[in-house]
Coordinates of C-alpha atoms in Angstrom, one line a residue:
Chain F
X297 CA -29.5 35.6 -33.6
X298 CA -27.3 32.5 -34.4
X299 CA -29.5 30.0 -32.5
X300 CA -32.3 31.0 -35.0
X301 CA -30.4 29.8 -38.0
X302 CA -31.7 26.3 -37.5
X303 CA -35.3 27.7 -38.1
X304 CA -34.5 28.8 -41.7
X305 CA -36.1 25.8 -43.2
X306 CA -39.4 26.1 -41.3
X307 CA -40.0 29.9 -41.4
X308 CA -41.4 31.6 -44.5
X309 CA -39.6 34.8 -45.3
X310 CA -36.8 34.1 -42.9
X311 CA -35.1 37.4 -43.6
X312 CA -38.3 39.3 -42.5
X313 CA -38.4 37.1 -39.4
X314 CA -34.8 38.1 -38.5
X315 CA -35.5 41.8 -39.2
X316 CA -38.5 41.7 -37.0
X317 CA -36.5 40.1 -34.2
X318 CA -34.1 43.1 -34.4
X319 CA -36.8 45.6 -33.8
X320 CA -37.8 46.5 -30.3
X321 CA -41.4 45.9 -29.3
X322 CA -43.9 48.6 -28.4
X323 CA -45.9 48.8 -25.2
X324 CA -49.1 46.8 -25.2
X325 CA -51.6 46.7 -22.3
X326 CA -54.6 44.4 -21.6
X327 CA -57.8 46.1 -20.4
X328 CA -58.6 44.5 -17.0
X329 CA -62.3 44.0 -17.4
X330 CA -62.6 43.2 -13.6
X331 CA -62.3 47.0 -13.2
X332 CA -63.1 48.6 -16.5
X333 CA -64.6 48.1 -19.9
X334 CA -62.3 48.8 -22.9
X335 CA -64.4 52.0 -23.4
X336 CA -63.7 53.3 -19.9
X337 CA -60.0 52.4 -20.1
X338 CA -59.8 54.2 -23.5
X339 CA -61.7 57.2 -22.1
X340 CA -59.2 57.4 -19.2
X341 CA -56.2 57.3 -21.6
X342 CA -58.0 60.1 -23.6
X343 CA -58.3 62.3 -20.5
X344 CA -54.6 61.9 -19.8
X345 CA -53.6 62.3 -23.5
X346 CA -51.9 58.9 -23.9
X347 CA -52.2 57.7 -27.4
X348 CA -53.2 54.2 -28.2
X349 CA -54.4 51.8 -30.9
X350 CA -56.9 49.1 -30.2
X351 CA -55.8 45.7 -31.6
X352 CA -58.1 44.6 -34.5
X353 CA -58.1 41.0 -33.2
X354 CA -59.2 41.8 -29.6
X355 CA -60.8 44.9 -28.2
X356 CA -59.1 44.4 -24.9
X357 CA -55.6 44.8 -26.3
X358 CA -54.3 48.3 -26.6
X359 CA -51.0 49.4 -28.1
X360 CA -49.9 52.4 -26.2
X361 CA -47.9 55.3 -27.5
X362 CA -45.8 55.6 -24.4
X363 CA -42.7 53.8 -23.0
X364 CA -44.2 53.9 -19.5
X365 CA -47.5 52.0 -19.6
X366 CA -47.3 51.6 -15.9
X367 CA -47.3 55.4 -15.3
X368 CA -50.8 56.2 -16.4
X369 CA -54.0 56.8 -14.5
X370 CA -55.5 53.9 -16.3
X371 CA -52.7 51.7 -14.9
X372 CA -53.0 53.2 -11.4
X373 CA -56.7 52.4 -11.3
X374 CA -56.0 48.9 -12.5
X375 CA -57.9 49.4 -15.7
X376 CA -54.9 48.3 -17.7
X377 CA -52.1 45.9 -17.2
X378 CA -48.9 45.9 -19.2
X379 CA -48.9 42.6 -21.1
X380 CA -47.3 41.6 -24.4
X381 CA -49.9 41.1 -27.1
X382 CA -49.1 37.4 -27.7
X383 CA -49.2 36.8 -24.0
X384 CA -52.9 37.5 -24.1
X385 CA -53.6 34.6 -26.3
X386 CA -53.3 31.5 -24.1
X387 CA -56.1 32.5 -21.6
X388 CA -58.3 33.3 -24.6
X389 CA -57.7 29.8 -26.1
X390 CA -58.3 28.2 -22.7
X391 CA -61.7 30.2 -22.7
X392 CA -62.8 29.6 -19.0
X393 CA -66.3 30.3 -17.9
X394 CA -67.7 31.9 -14.8
X395 CA -67.9 29.5 -11.8
X396 CA -65.2 27.2 -13.1
X397 CA -62.1 25.9 -11.3
X398 CA -59.1 26.9 -13.3
X399 CA -55.4 26.1 -12.7
X400 CA -52.5 28.3 -13.8
X401 CA -49.6 26.0 -13.2
X402 CA -46.8 28.6 -13.6
X403 CA -48.5 31.8 -12.8
X404 CA -46.0 34.4 -11.7
X405 CA -46.0 37.4 -12.3
X406 CA -49.7 36.9 -12.8
X407 CA -50.6 38.6 -16.1
X408 CA -52.3 35.5 -17.4
X409 CA -53.8 34.4 -14.1
X410 CA -55.4 37.8 -13.6
X411 CA -56.7 37.6 -17.2
X412 CA -58.2 34.2 -16.4
X413 CA -59.9 35.8 -13.4
X414 CA -61.3 38.5 -15.7
X415 CA -62.5 36.0 -18.2
X416 CA -64.6 34.2 -15.6
X417 CA -66.0 37.6 -14.5
X418 CA -64.0 37.1 -11.2
X419 CA -66.6 34.4 -10.2
X420 CA -65.1 31.0 -9.7
X421 CA -61.7 29.8 -8.6
X422 CA -58.4 30.5 -10.3
X423 CA -55.6 28.7 -8.6
X424 CA -52.5 30.6 -9.4
X425 CA -49.4 28.5 -8.6
X426 CA -45.7 29.2 -8.9
X427 CA -42.7 27.3 -7.5
X428 CA -40.7 30.5 -7.2
X429 CA -41.4 32.2 -3.9
X430 CA -39.6 35.3 -5.0
X431 CA -41.8 35.8 -8.0
X432 CA -45.0 35.2 -5.9
X433 CA -44.9 38.7 -4.4
X434 CA -45.2 40.1 -7.9
X435 CA -48.1 37.8 -8.6
X436 CA -49.9 38.8 -5.4
X437 CA -49.2 42.5 -6.1
X438 CA -50.7 42.3 -9.6
X439 CA -53.6 40.2 -8.4
X440 CA -54.5 42.8 -5.7
X441 CA -53.9 45.8 -7.9
X442 CA -56.1 44.4 -10.6
X443 CA -58.8 43.4 -8.1
X444 CA -58.9 39.7 -8.8
X445 CA -60.9 38.3 -5.9
X446 CA -61.3 34.8 -7.4
X447 CA -57.6 34.1 -7.3
X448 CA -55.9 31.7 -4.8
X449 CA -52.1 31.7 -4.8
X450 CA -50.1 28.6 -4.0
X451 CA -46.3 27.9 -3.9
X452 CA -45.6 24.4 -5.1
X453 CA -43.7 22.4 -7.8
X454 CA -46.3 22.0 -10.5
X455 CA -44.9 18.6 -11.5
X456 CA -46.3 16.9 -8.4
X457 CA -49.0 19.5 -7.5
X458 CA -51.4 18.5 -4.8
X459 CA -55.0 19.9 -4.6
X460 CA -55.0 19.2 -0.9
X461 CA -55.5 23.0 0.0
X462 CA -58.8 22.8 -1.9
X463 CA -62.0 20.8 -1.4
X464 CA -62.2 19.7 -5.0
X465 CA -59.9 17.1 -6.6
X466 CA -59.8 18.2 -10.3
X467 CA -59.8 21.4 -12.3
X468 CA -62.1 22.2 -15.2
X469 CA -59.3 23.8 -17.1
X470 CA -55.6 24.3 -16.8
X471 CA -53.1 26.8 -18.3
X472 CA -49.6 25.4 -18.7
X473 CA -47.6 28.5 -19.6
X474 CA -44.2 27.0 -18.8
X475 CA -40.7 28.5 -18.1
X476 CA -38.9 28.2 -21.4
X477 CA -35.8 29.4 -23.4
X478 CA -37.7 32.6 -24.2
X479 CA -36.5 32.9 -27.7
X480 CA -39.7 34.7 -28.7
X481 CA -39.0 37.5 -26.2
X482 CA -35.9 38.7 -28.1
X483 CA -37.6 42.0 -29.1
X484 CA -38.3 42.8 -25.4
X485 CA -35.1 41.3 -24.0
X486 CA -32.3 41.7 -26.5
X487 CA -30.1 39.5 -24.3
X488 CA -32.6 36.6 -24.4
X489 CA -30.2 34.4 -26.4
X490 CA -27.1 35.1 -24.3
X491 CA -27.5 32.0 -22.2
X492 CA -29.0 29.9 -25.0
X493 CA -27.7 26.4 -25.3
X494 CA -29.1 23.1 -26.7
X495 CA -28.4 21.6 -23.4
X496 CA -30.6 24.1 -21.6
X497 CA -33.4 23.6 -24.2
X498 CA -33.3 19.8 -23.6
X499 CA -33.2 20.0 -19.8
X500 CA -36.1 22.5 -19.6
X501 CA -38.1 20.3 -22.0
X502 CA -38.1 17.7 -19.3
X503 CA -39.5 20.0 -16.7
X504 CA -42.1 21.3 -19.2
X505 CA -43.2 17.7 -19.9
X506 CA -43.6 17.0 -16.2
X507 CA -45.7 20.1 -15.7
X508 CA -48.0 19.4 -18.7
X509 CA -48.5 15.7 -17.6
X510 CA -49.5 16.8 -14.1
X511 CA -51.9 19.4 -15.6
X512 CA -53.6 16.7 -17.8
X513 CA -53.9 14.4 -14.7
X514 CA -55.4 17.2 -12.6
X515 CA -58.0 18.2 -15.1
X516 CA -61.4 16.5 -15.4
X517 CA -62.4 14.3 -18.4
X518 CA -63.7 16.7 -21.0
X519 CA -61.8 19.5 -19.5
X520 CA -59.3 21.7 -21.4
X521 CA -55.5 22.2 -21.0
X522 CA -53.6 24.9 -22.9
X523 CA -49.9 24.6 -23.3
X524 CA -47.9 27.6 -24.3
X525 CA -44.3 28.9 -24.5
X526 CA -42.6 32.1 -25.7
X527 CA -40.0 30.1 -27.6
X528 CA -39.7 28.8 -31.2
X529 CA -37.7 25.6 -30.2
X530 CA -39.7 22.6 -31.3
X531 CA -38.0 20.5 -28.5
X532 CA -39.9 22.7 -26.0
X533 CA -43.2 22.9 -28.0
X534 CA -44.4 20.1 -30.3
X535 CA -42.0 17.5 -28.9
X536 CA -43.3 18.2 -25.3
X537 CA -47.0 17.9 -26.4
X538 CA -46.2 14.8 -28.4
X539 CA -44.6 13.1 -25.4
X540 CA -47.6 13.9 -23.2
X541 CA -50.1 12.7 -25.9
X542 CA -48.3 9.3 -25.7
X543 CA -48.4 9.1 -22.0
X544 CA -51.6 10.7 -20.8
X545 CA -55.3 10.6 -21.8
X546 CA -55.6 13.7 -24.0
X547 CA -55.8 14.9 -27.6
X548 CA -54.9 18.0 -29.5
X549 CA -58.0 20.0 -30.6
X550 CA -58.3 22.9 -33.0
X551 CA -59.0 26.5 -32.0
X552 CA -59.7 29.8 -33.6
X553 CA -56.9 32.4 -33.6
X554 CA -57.5 35.8 -35.2
X555 CA -53.7 36.6 -35.5
X556 CA -51.7 35.4 -38.4
X557 CA -49.8 32.2 -37.5
X558 CA -48.3 29.0 -38.8
X559 CA -49.5 25.5 -38.0
X560 CA -47.5 23.4 -35.4
X561 CA -44.8 21.2 -36.8
X562 CA -45.3 17.5 -37.4
X563 CA -41.6 16.8 -38.0
X564 CA -38.4 18.3 -36.9
X565 CA -34.8 17.2 -36.7
X566 CA -35.5 13.6 -38.0
X567 CA -38.3 13.2 -35.5
X568 CA -42.0 13.0 -36.4
X569 CA -44.8 14.2 -34.1
X570 CA -48.5 13.2 -33.9
X571 CA -50.3 14.7 -37.0
X572 CA -52.7 16.5 -34.7
X573 CA -49.9 18.9 -33.7
X574 CA -50.7 20.7 -36.9
X575 CA -53.6 22.1 -34.9
X576 CA -51.2 24.0 -32.7
X577 CA -50.2 27.5 -33.5
X578 CA -46.7 29.1 -34.0
X579 CA -46.7 32.9 -34.0
X580 CA -43.6 34.5 -35.5
X581 CA -42.7 38.2 -34.8
X582 CA -42.9 39.3 -38.4
X583 CA -46.4 38.0 -38.9
X584 CA -48.2 40.4 -36.6
X585 CA -45.4 42.7 -35.4
X586 CA -45.5 41.0 -31.9
X587 CA -43.3 38.7 -29.9
X588 CA -43.0 35.0 -30.7
X589 CA -45.3 32.3 -29.2
X590 CA -46.5 28.7 -29.3
X591 CA -49.9 27.5 -28.2
X592 CA -51.5 24.1 -28.2
X593 CA -55.0 23.3 -27.0
X594 CA -55.7 19.8 -25.5
X595 CA -58.9 18.1 -24.4
X596 CA -58.6 15.6 -21.6
X597 CA -60.2 12.3 -22.7
X598 CA -60.0 10.1 -19.6
Chain S
X271 CA -47.2 44.9 -0.4
X272 CA -49.7 46.1 2.1
X273 CA -46.9 45.9 4.7
X274 CA -45.3 48.8 3.0
X275 CA -48.2 51.1 3.7
X276 CA -47.1 54.2 5.4
X277 CA -48.8 55.8 8.3
X278 CA -47.4 58.9 9.9
X279 CA -48.2 60.7 13.1
X280 CA -50.5 59.6 15.9
X281 CA -51.6 56.3 14.3
X282 CA -48.1 55.4 13.2
X283 CA -48.0 52.1 15.0
X284 CA -51.4 51.0 13.8
X285 CA -50.2 48.9 10.9
X286 CA -47.2 47.4 12.7
X287 CA -47.4 43.7 13.4
X288 CA -46.0 44.3 16.9
X289 CA -49.1 46.3 17.8
X290 CA -51.3 43.6 16.2
X291 CA -49.6 41.1 18.5
X292 CA -50.2 43.3 21.6
X293 CA -53.9 43.7 20.8
X294 CA -54.1 40.0 20.2
X295 CA -52.7 39.4 23.7
X296 CA -55.2 41.7 25.2
X297 CA -58.0 40.0 23.5
X298 CA -56.7 36.6 24.6
X299 CA -57.1 37.6 28.2
X300 CA -60.7 38.5 27.6
X301 CA -61.6 35.5 25.5
X302 CA -60.2 33.0 28.0
X303 CA -60.3 29.4 26.6
X304 CA -60.6 30.3 22.9
X305 CA -57.8 29.1 20.6
X306 CA -55.3 31.6 19.3
X307 CA -55.0 32.6 15.7
X308 CA -52.5 30.7 13.5
X309 CA -50.7 33.0 11.2
X310 CA -49.6 30.6 8.5
X311 CA -53.0 29.5 7.3
X312 CA -56.3 31.0 6.2
X313 CA -59.3 30.6 8.4
X314 CA -62.8 31.6 7.3
X315 CA -64.4 34.2 9.5
X316 CA -67.4 33.0 11.6
X317 CA -70.7 34.3 10.5
X318 CA -71.3 36.0 13.9
X319 CA -69.2 36.6 17.0
X320 CA -71.3 34.0 18.8
X321 CA -69.8 31.3 16.5
X322 CA -66.3 32.4 17.1
X323 CA -63.7 29.8 18.0
X324 CA -60.5 31.8 17.9
X325 CA -59.7 34.6 20.3
X326 CA -59.9 38.1 18.8
X327 CA -61.2 37.0 15.4
X328 CA -63.8 39.3 14.0
X329 CA -67.0 37.9 12.4
X330 CA -68.3 38.3 8.9
X331 CA -71.2 40.3 10.4
X332 CA -68.9 42.8 12.0
X333 CA -66.9 43.2 8.8
X334 CA -70.1 43.9 6.8
X335 CA -71.4 46.3 9.5
X336 CA -68.1 48.1 9.4
X337 CA -68.1 48.7 5.7
X338 CA -71.8 49.7 5.9
X339 CA -71.6 52.0 8.9
X340 CA -68.4 53.7 8.0
X341 CA -68.6 53.9 4.2
X342 CA -72.3 53.1 3.4
X343 CA -71.2 50.1 1.3
X344 CA -74.4 47.8 1.3
X345 CA -73.8 44.4 2.9
X346 CA -75.3 42.7 -0.1
X347 CA -72.3 43.9 -2.1
X348 CA -70.5 40.9 -0.5
X349 CA -73.2 38.3 -0.8
X350 CA -71.1 36.1 -3.0
X351 CA -67.8 36.6 -1.1
X352 CA -66.3 35.0 1.9
X353 CA -64.0 36.6 4.4
X354 CA -60.8 35.0 5.8
X355 CA -58.1 35.8 8.4
X356 CA -54.4 35.1 7.9
X357 CA -52.1 36.7 10.3
X358 CA -53.6 38.5 13.3
X359 CA -56.3 40.8 12.1
X360 CA -55.5 40.7 8.4
X361 CA -58.8 40.1 6.7
X362 CA -59.1 38.8 3.0
X363 CA -62.1 38.9 0.7
X364 CA -62.4 35.9 -1.7
X365 CA -64.8 34.9 -4.4
X366 CA -63.5 31.3 -5.0
X367 CA -63.8 28.0 -3.3
X368 CA -61.7 26.8 -0.4
X369 CA -62.0 24.7 2.8
X370 CA -61.3 26.3 6.2
X371 CA -58.6 26.2 7.3
X372 CA -56.4 26.1 4.3
X373 CA -52.6 26.6 3.9
X374 CA -52.1 28.7 0.8
X375 CA -50.2 31.9 0.0
X376 CA -53.2 34.1 -0.5
X377 CA -57.0 34.0 -1.1
X378 CA -58.4 36.9 -3.0
X379 CA -57.2 40.2 -1.7
X380 CA -56.2 41.6 1.7
X381 CA -59.1 44.0 2.4
X382 CA -59.0 45.1 6.1
X383 CA -56.9 45.2 9.2
X384 CA -58.9 44.8 12.4
X385 CA -56.6 44.2 15.4
X386 CA -56.2 47.9 16.1
X387 CA -58.5 50.5 17.6
X388 CA -59.5 51.9 14.2
X389 CA -60.0 49.3 11.5
X390 CA -58.2 50.1 8.2
X391 CA -59.3 49.1 4.7
X392 CA -56.6 48.5 2.1
X393 CA -56.1 50.7 -1.0
X394 CA -56.6 47.7 -3.2
X395 CA -60.0 47.0 -1.6
X396 CA -61.0 50.6 -1.9
X397 CA -60.1 50.6 -5.6
X398 CA -62.1 47.3 -6.1
X399 CA -65.2 48.0 -4.0
X400 CA -65.1 51.7 -3.1
X401 CA -67.4 52.7 -5.9
X402 CA -70.2 51.3 -3.7
X403 CA -69.4 53.8 -0.9
X404 CA -71.6 56.8 -0.1
X405 CA -70.0 58.1 3.1
X406 CA -66.5 59.0 4.2
X407 CA -65.5 59.6 0.6
X408 CA -63.4 62.7 0.1
X409 CA -63.5 64.0 -3.5
X410 CA -60.2 65.4 -4.7
X411 CA -59.6 67.9 -7.5
X412 CA -57.1 66.9 -10.2
X413 CA -54.1 68.5 -8.4
X414 CA -55.0 67.0 -5.0
X415 CA -55.6 63.6 -6.6
X416 CA -52.1 63.7 -8.2
X417 CA -50.5 64.6 -4.9
X418 CA -52.4 61.9 -3.1
X419 CA -51.3 59.2 -5.6
X420 CA -47.7 60.4 -5.2
X421 CA -48.0 59.7 -1.5
X422 CA -48.1 63.4 -0.3
X423 CA -50.0 64.5 2.8
X424 CA -52.0 67.7 2.3
X425 CA -54.1 70.2 4.2
X426 CA -57.7 69.9 3.0
X427 CA -61.1 70.9 4.3
X428 CA -63.4 68.0 5.3
X429 CA -66.7 68.3 7.3
X430 CA -67.1 64.7 8.2
X431 CA -65.6 62.2 10.6
X432 CA -61.9 62.1 11.1
X433 CA -60.2 58.8 10.5
X434 CA -59.8 56.6 7.5
X435 CA -61.5 58.0 4.3
X436 CA -61.8 56.8 0.8
X437 CA -60.1 59.3 -1.5
X438 CA -61.7 59.7 -4.9
X439 CA -61.5 61.8 -8.0
X440 CA -63.5 62.3 -11.2
X441 CA -62.0 60.3 -14.1
X442 CA -63.7 60.5 -17.5
X443 CA -67.0 61.5 -16.1
X444 CA -67.2 59.0 -13.2
X445 CA -66.2 59.1 -9.5
X446 CA -63.2 56.7 -9.2
X447 CA -61.7 55.7 -5.8
X448 CA -58.0 56.3 -5.5
X449 CA -57.2 54.6 -2.2
X450 CA -57.3 55.0 1.5
X451 CA -56.3 58.2 3.4
X452 CA -56.2 59.1 7.0
X453 CA -57.8 62.5 7.9
X454 CA -56.7 64.1 11.1
X455 CA -56.0 67.7 12.2
X456 CA -57.2 69.2 8.9
X457 CA -54.8 67.1 7.0
X458 CA -55.4 64.2 4.6
X459 CA -52.5 61.7 4.8
X460 CA -52.0 59.5 1.8
X461 CA -51.7 55.8 2.7
X462 CA -51.1 54.7 -0.8
X463 CA -48.5 51.8 -0.4
X464 CA -45.1 52.7 -1.7
X465 CA -45.2 50.2 -4.6
X466 CA -48.5 51.8 -5.8
X467 CA -47.4 55.4 -5.7
X468 CA -47.1 57.2 -9.0
X469 CA -46.2 60.7 -10.3
X470 CA -49.1 61.3 -12.6

C-alpha cells in the first residue's frame, strides 16, 4: 500500500480508502443484453439458486453470491459475463448508438468491447483492437460466447492504427481503456503493486498519450472519445488527457455518473491541468465498495 | 476455440484442417480455373454459386438454404447479416461493415464449417441463433442437459435424422439452445468445445 501514501492529500477519508483496498472484491457480472434481458438472466440465476443483488445504479450489473461466476447456467448461455462493476462504466459513458462505428483501441479480453456491441443492439460496427496477439484469443472467445456479431477484431499498435481493413476512414466513437499501472485493481489482485515504480508509471503514460491522440485523430468531428484507466495515478489520468487537449482538437465534456465519485484533479505535484479536467471522474474503492477507476469524456472538435 | 471442438467416432476427421484441405483439393479439380481460397483474409460469400470466383466457396444462398432446410431457421433471420470465409470452409456471420477481402483477425462469429460432407454449425452460432430453429432440435431433460454441457456422450432416443442436432433444454420457462451435438447410432455426442464445457 506504500505507493498510495502520496494520495493522502487528495482522498477524503484516506483511512477508509486504505481499509477498502485491503478487502477482497465480490463477484460482479454484467448482463449481456445481446442474449438476455436482466429479467431473464435473473430468472436463470433463480432456477439454479445462485443469489445476487442488482446494482442500484444499473439494472444490468449483478453482484453474485458465488466465487465462481463463470460456472453458472447464466454464464454458459452467455446471459452474464464476469466484469468488475467499475469496468462497466466506460462503455456507458461512451454511449454508442445502433449503426455507429465504434473503436475499442485496447480491447482484450473483450469485456468492454462486447458491452459496446450490446449497447448498439449488436447492429453497427465495433472494431475491437489489441496489440497483444496472445490476449486476442480471449477476446475472440468472449465475443463468440456472448454472441457479438457486430465485432471485428484487429491486432495492431493502437498508436499508429490504420483503418485500412475497413471502408470508412473515421469512427463515430472511440473507447481508450488503456494498459495502466492497475492500482485500482488491488482488491482483485493483491499483488498489483508488487511491480509498481514511478518509472513504470511515467513510461506507460507515454504509451497512453500516444493511444489517446490516435483515437482523437481517428474519430469524426463531433464524435466522442472516452479515456479510462483502473489506476489512481494522476500521471496516467489527468496528465495524459491534459497533454492530448494541448495537441489535438478535442475538449473535455461533462457526463452523468450514478456512482459516488470525485471530480478529476486540476493540479498535482506542482503541475496544473486544464480546468475542464474537473469534469472527469475518479472512483475510489471506499465510495461504492468497488475497484478504483478514472474516466474522462472528450468531444472531438476538429 | 472452435478448433478445440471434439468429434469422436465415424466423423472424427470432419473438423480437422487436413480434411478441409483434401476436400478443397477435390473441389479445385472440379472448379478448374477458379482461384483458390486465401486463408489469411476474410472474403465475403458470393450471393449465389453462379457468382462464385473462388474454388469450393459456398454461396450465401447455400448457407441460408442449409440453415432453413436442416433446422427450419427462416432465411430472413439473416437479412441484416453478411457471411464470410476465412480458412477453407470456415464461415463467419457478421453484422458490421467491411470491404471484401479484408485482413483482420475476425469478423463476427465463426458459424459453420462447410468443406466436409456434412456441414457443421458451431456451438456459439447455435446459442446465438438456435432459438429460431424448429427442426433437428433435441430437447434434453435437466440431467441430460448437464451431461451434455460437461461434454459427455449419452444414449438417447431420437426419431429424426441422424447427424448434427441442436441440443436444447428448458431454462426458466423457455427453450434455450445449449450447443451442437452429433446424433449417430442411438447416441448423442456432445460437441461442446473444451473451453466451453462446464460441470453445472
